[in-house]
PDB file of C-alpha atoms and ligand atoms in Angstrom:
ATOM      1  CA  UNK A 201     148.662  49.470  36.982  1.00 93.00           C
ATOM      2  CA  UNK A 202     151.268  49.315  39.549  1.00 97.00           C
ATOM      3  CA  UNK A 203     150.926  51.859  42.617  1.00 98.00           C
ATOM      4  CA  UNK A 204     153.203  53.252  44.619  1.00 98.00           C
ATOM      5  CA  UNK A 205     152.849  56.405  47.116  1.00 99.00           C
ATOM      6  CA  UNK A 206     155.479  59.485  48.319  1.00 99.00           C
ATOM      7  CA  UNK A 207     154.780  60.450  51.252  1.00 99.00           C
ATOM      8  CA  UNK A 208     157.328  63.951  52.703  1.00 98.00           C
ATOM      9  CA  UNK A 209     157.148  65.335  56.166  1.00 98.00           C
ATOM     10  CA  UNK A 210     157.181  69.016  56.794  1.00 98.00           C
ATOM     11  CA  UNK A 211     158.827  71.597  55.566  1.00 98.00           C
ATOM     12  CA  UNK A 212     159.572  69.245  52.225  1.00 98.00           C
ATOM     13  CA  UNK A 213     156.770  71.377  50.354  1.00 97.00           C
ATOM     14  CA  UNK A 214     159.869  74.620  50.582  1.00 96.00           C
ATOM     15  CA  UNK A 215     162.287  72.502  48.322  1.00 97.00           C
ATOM     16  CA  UNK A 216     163.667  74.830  45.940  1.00 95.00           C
ATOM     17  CA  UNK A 217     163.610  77.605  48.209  1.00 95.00           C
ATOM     18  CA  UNK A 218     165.048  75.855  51.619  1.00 94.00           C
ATOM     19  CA  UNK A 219     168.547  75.630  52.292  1.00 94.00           C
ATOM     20  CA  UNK A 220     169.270  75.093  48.549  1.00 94.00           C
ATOM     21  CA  UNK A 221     173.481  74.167  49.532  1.00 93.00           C
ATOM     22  CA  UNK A 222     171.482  71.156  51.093  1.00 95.00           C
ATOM     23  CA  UNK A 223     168.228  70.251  49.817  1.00 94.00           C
ATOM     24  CA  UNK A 224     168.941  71.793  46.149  1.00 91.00           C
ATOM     25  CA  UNK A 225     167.327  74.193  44.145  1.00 95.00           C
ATOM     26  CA  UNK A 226     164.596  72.168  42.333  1.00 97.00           C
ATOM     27  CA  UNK A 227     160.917  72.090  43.964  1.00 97.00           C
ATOM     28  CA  UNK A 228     159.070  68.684  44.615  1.00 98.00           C
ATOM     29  CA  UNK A 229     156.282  69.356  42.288  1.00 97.00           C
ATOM     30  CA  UNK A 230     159.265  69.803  39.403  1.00 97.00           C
ATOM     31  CA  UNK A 231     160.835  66.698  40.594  1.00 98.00           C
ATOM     32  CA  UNK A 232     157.476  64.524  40.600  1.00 98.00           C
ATOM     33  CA  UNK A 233     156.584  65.424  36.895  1.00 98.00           C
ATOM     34  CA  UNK A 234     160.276  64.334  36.047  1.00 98.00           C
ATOM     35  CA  UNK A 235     159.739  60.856  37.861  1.00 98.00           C
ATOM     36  CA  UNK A 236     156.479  59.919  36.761  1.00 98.00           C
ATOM     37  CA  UNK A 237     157.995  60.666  33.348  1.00 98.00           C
ATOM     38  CA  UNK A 238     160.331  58.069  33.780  1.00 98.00           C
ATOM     39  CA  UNK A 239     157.873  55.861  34.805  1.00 98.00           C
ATOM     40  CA  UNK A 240     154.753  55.653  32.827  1.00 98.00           C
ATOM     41  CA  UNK A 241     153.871  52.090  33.743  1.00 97.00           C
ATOM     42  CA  UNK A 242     153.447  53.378  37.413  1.00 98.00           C
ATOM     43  CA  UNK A 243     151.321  55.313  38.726  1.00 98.00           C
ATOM     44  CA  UNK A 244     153.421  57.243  41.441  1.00 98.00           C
ATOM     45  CA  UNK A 245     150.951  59.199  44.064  1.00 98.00           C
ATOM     46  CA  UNK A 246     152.132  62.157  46.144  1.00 98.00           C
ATOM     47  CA  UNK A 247     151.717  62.891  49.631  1.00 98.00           C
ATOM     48  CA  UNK A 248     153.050  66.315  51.537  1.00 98.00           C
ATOM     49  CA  UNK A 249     152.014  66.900  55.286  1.00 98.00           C
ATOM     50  CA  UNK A 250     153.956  69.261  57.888  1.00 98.00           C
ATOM     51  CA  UNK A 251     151.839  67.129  60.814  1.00 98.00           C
ATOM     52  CA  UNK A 252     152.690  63.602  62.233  1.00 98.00           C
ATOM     53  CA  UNK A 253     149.726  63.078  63.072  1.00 98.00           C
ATOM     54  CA  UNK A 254     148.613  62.904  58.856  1.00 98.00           C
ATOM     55  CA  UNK A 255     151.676  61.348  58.378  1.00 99.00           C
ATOM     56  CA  UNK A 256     150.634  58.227  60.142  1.00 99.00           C
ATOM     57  CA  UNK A 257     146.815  58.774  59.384  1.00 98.00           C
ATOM     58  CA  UNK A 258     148.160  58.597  55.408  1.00 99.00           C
ATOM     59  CA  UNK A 259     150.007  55.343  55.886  1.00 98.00           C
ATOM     60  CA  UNK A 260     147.359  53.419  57.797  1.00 98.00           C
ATOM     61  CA  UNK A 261     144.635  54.308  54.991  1.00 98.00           C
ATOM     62  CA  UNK A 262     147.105  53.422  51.930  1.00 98.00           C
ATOM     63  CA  UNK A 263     148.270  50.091  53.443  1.00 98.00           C
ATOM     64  CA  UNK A 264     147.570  47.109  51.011  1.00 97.00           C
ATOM     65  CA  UNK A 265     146.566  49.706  48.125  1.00 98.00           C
ATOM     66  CA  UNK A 266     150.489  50.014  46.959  1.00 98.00           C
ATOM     67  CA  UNK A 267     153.244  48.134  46.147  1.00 98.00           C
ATOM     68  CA  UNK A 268     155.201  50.288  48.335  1.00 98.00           C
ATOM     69  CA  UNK A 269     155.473  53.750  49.801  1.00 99.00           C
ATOM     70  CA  UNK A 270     158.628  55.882  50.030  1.00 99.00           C
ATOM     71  CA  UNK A 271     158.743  57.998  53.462  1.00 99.00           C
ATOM     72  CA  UNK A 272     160.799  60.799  53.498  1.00 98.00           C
ATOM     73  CA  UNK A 273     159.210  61.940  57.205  1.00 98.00           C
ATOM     74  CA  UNK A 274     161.906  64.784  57.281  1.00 98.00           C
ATOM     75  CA  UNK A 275     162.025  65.955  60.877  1.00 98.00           C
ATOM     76  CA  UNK A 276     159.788  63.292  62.231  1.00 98.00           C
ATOM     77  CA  UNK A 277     162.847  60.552  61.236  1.00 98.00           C
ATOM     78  CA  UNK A 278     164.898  61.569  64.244  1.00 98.00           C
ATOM     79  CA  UNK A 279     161.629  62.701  66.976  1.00 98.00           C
ATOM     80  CA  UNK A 280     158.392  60.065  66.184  1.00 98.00           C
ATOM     81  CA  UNK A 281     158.394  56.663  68.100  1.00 98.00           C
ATOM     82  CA  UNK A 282     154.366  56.799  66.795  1.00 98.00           C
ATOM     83  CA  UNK A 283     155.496  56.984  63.030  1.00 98.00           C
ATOM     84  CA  UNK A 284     157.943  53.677  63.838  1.00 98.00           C
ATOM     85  CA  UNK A 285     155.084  52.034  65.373  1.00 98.00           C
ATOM     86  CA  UNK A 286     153.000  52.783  62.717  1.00 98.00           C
ATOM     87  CA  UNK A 287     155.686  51.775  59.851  1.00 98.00           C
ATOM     88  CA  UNK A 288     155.962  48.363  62.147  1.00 98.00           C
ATOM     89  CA  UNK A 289     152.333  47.630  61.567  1.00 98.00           C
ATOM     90  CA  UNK A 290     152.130  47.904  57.532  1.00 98.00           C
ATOM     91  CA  UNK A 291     151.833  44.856  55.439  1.00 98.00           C
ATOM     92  CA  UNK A 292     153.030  47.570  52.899  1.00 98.00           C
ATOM     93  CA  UNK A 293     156.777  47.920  52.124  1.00 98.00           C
ATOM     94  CA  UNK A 294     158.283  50.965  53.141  1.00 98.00           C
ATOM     95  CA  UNK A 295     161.609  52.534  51.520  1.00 98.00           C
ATOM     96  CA  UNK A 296     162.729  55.531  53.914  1.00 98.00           C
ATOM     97  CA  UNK A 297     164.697  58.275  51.873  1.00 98.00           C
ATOM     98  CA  UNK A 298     166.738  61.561  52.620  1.00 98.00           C
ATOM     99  CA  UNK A 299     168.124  63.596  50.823  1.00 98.00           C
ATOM    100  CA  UNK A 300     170.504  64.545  52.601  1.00 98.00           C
ATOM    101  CA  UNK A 301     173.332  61.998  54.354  1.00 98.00           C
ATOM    102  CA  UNK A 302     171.611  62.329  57.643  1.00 97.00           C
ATOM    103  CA  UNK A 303     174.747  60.242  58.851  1.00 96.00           C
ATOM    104  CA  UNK A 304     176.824  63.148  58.460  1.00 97.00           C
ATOM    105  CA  UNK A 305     174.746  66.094  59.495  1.00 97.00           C
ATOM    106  CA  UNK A 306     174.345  66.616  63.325  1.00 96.00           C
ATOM    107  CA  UNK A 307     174.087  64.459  66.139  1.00 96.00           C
ATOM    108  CA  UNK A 308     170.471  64.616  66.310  1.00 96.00           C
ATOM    109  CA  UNK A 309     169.722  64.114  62.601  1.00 97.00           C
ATOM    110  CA  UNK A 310     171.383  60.358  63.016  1.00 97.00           C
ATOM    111  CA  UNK A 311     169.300  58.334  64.572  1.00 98.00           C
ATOM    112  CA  UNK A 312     165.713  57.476  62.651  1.00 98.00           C
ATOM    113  CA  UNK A 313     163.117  56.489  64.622  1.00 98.00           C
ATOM    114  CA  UNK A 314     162.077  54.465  61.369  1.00 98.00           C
ATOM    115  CA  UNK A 315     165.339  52.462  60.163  1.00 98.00           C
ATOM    116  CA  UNK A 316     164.653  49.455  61.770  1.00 98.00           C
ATOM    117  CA  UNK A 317     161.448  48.993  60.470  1.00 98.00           C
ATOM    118  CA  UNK A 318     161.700  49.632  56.522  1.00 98.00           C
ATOM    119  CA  UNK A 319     162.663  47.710  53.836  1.00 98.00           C
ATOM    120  CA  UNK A 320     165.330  49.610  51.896  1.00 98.00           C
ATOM    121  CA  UNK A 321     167.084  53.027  53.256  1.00 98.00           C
ATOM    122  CA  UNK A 322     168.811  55.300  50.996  1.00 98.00           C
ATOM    123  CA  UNK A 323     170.036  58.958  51.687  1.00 98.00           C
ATOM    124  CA  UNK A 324     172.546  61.400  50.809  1.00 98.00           C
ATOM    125  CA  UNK A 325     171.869  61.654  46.908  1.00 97.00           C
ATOM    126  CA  UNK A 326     169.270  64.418  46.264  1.00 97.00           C
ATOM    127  CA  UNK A 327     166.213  64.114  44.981  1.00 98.00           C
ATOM    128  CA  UNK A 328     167.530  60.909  42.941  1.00 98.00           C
ATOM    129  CA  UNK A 329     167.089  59.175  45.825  1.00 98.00           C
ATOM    130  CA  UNK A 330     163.173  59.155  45.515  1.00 98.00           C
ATOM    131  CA  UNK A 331     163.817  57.690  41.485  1.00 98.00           C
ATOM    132  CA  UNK A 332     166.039  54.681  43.170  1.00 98.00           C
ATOM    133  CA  UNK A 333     163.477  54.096  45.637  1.00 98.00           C
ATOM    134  CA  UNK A 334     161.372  53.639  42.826  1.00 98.00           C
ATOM    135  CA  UNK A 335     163.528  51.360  40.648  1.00 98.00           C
ATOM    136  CA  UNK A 336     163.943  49.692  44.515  1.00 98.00           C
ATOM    137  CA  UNK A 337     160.347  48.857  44.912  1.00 98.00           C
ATOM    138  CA  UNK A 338     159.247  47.729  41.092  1.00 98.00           C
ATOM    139  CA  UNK A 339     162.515  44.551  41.790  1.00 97.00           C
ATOM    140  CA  UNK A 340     161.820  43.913  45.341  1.00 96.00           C
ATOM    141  CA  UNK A 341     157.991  44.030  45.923  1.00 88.00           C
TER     142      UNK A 341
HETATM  143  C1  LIG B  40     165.652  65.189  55.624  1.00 78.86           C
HETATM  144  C2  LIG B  40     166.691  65.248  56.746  1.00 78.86           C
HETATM  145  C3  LIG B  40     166.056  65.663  58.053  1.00 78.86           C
HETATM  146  O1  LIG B  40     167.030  65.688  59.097  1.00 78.86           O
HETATM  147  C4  LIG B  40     165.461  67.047  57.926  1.00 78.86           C
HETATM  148  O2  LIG B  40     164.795  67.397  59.117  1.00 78.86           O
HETATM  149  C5  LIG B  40     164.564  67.180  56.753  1.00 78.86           C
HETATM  150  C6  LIG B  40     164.895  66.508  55.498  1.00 78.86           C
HETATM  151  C7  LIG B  40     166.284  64.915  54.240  1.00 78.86           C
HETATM  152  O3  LIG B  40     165.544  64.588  53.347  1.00 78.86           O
HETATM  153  O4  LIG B  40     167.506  65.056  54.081  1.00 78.86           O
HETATM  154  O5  LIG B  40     163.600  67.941  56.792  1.00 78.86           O
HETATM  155  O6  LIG B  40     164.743  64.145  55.899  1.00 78.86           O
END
């Protein structure tokens, strides 16, 4: 079966109870169960980590074992030159989501460390934006 891994940054395990006008009300754990619903030929693994360190620790050890991984690293977007490098160096395709429109938030939300370096970018829709990355991955890998 086809593999693909999530993989949120910190604070992304408070969804639900987080700045709801932004982030929404639903928790991740809700969300997942809903997506892997919708996909029952994939097998969708799940990822949460408030350290950068993990973050990139999590993508070396699952490159080559997916068909792609989705990287929401949150904070770490607009701060980590080590998760870019890291990104860089996958054989594994890597679909970065928000979601939130980080292009419209403040100045130091816009620039991701990781946007020249993944395959696909989508932000700004909610949590939909992990179920397009998805649909992204099962056309394009
Ligand atoms: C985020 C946007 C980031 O700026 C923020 O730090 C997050 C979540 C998003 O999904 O919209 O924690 O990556």
């Amino acid at each position: 079966m086809k593999k693909i891994l999530i993989i949120n940054g910190p604070n992304l395990n408070l969804l639900g109870k987080r700045q709801p006008e932004i982030y929404g009300n639903k928790s991740f754990e809700t969300y997942l169960k809903e997506l892997r619903d919708k996909f029952p030929d994939i097998i969708i693994d799940y990822y949460q980590t408030n350290h950068e360190g993990d973050i990139i620790d999590k993508l070396q050890a699952s490159d080559g074992k997916y068909i792609g991984i989705i990287l929401n690293p949150a904070a770490y977007t607009h701060t980590s030159i080590a998760i870019g490098d890291t990104v860089i160096a996958l054989d594994t395709p890597v679909v970065e989501v928000h979601i939130s429109d980080i292009s419209k938030r403040e100045g130091f939300r816009q620039y991701s460390y990781i946007a020249d370096y993944v395959a696909h970018r989508i932000m700004g829709i909610g949590l939909d934006g992990y179920e397009l990355a998805v649909q992204y991955l099962i056309e394009n890998h």
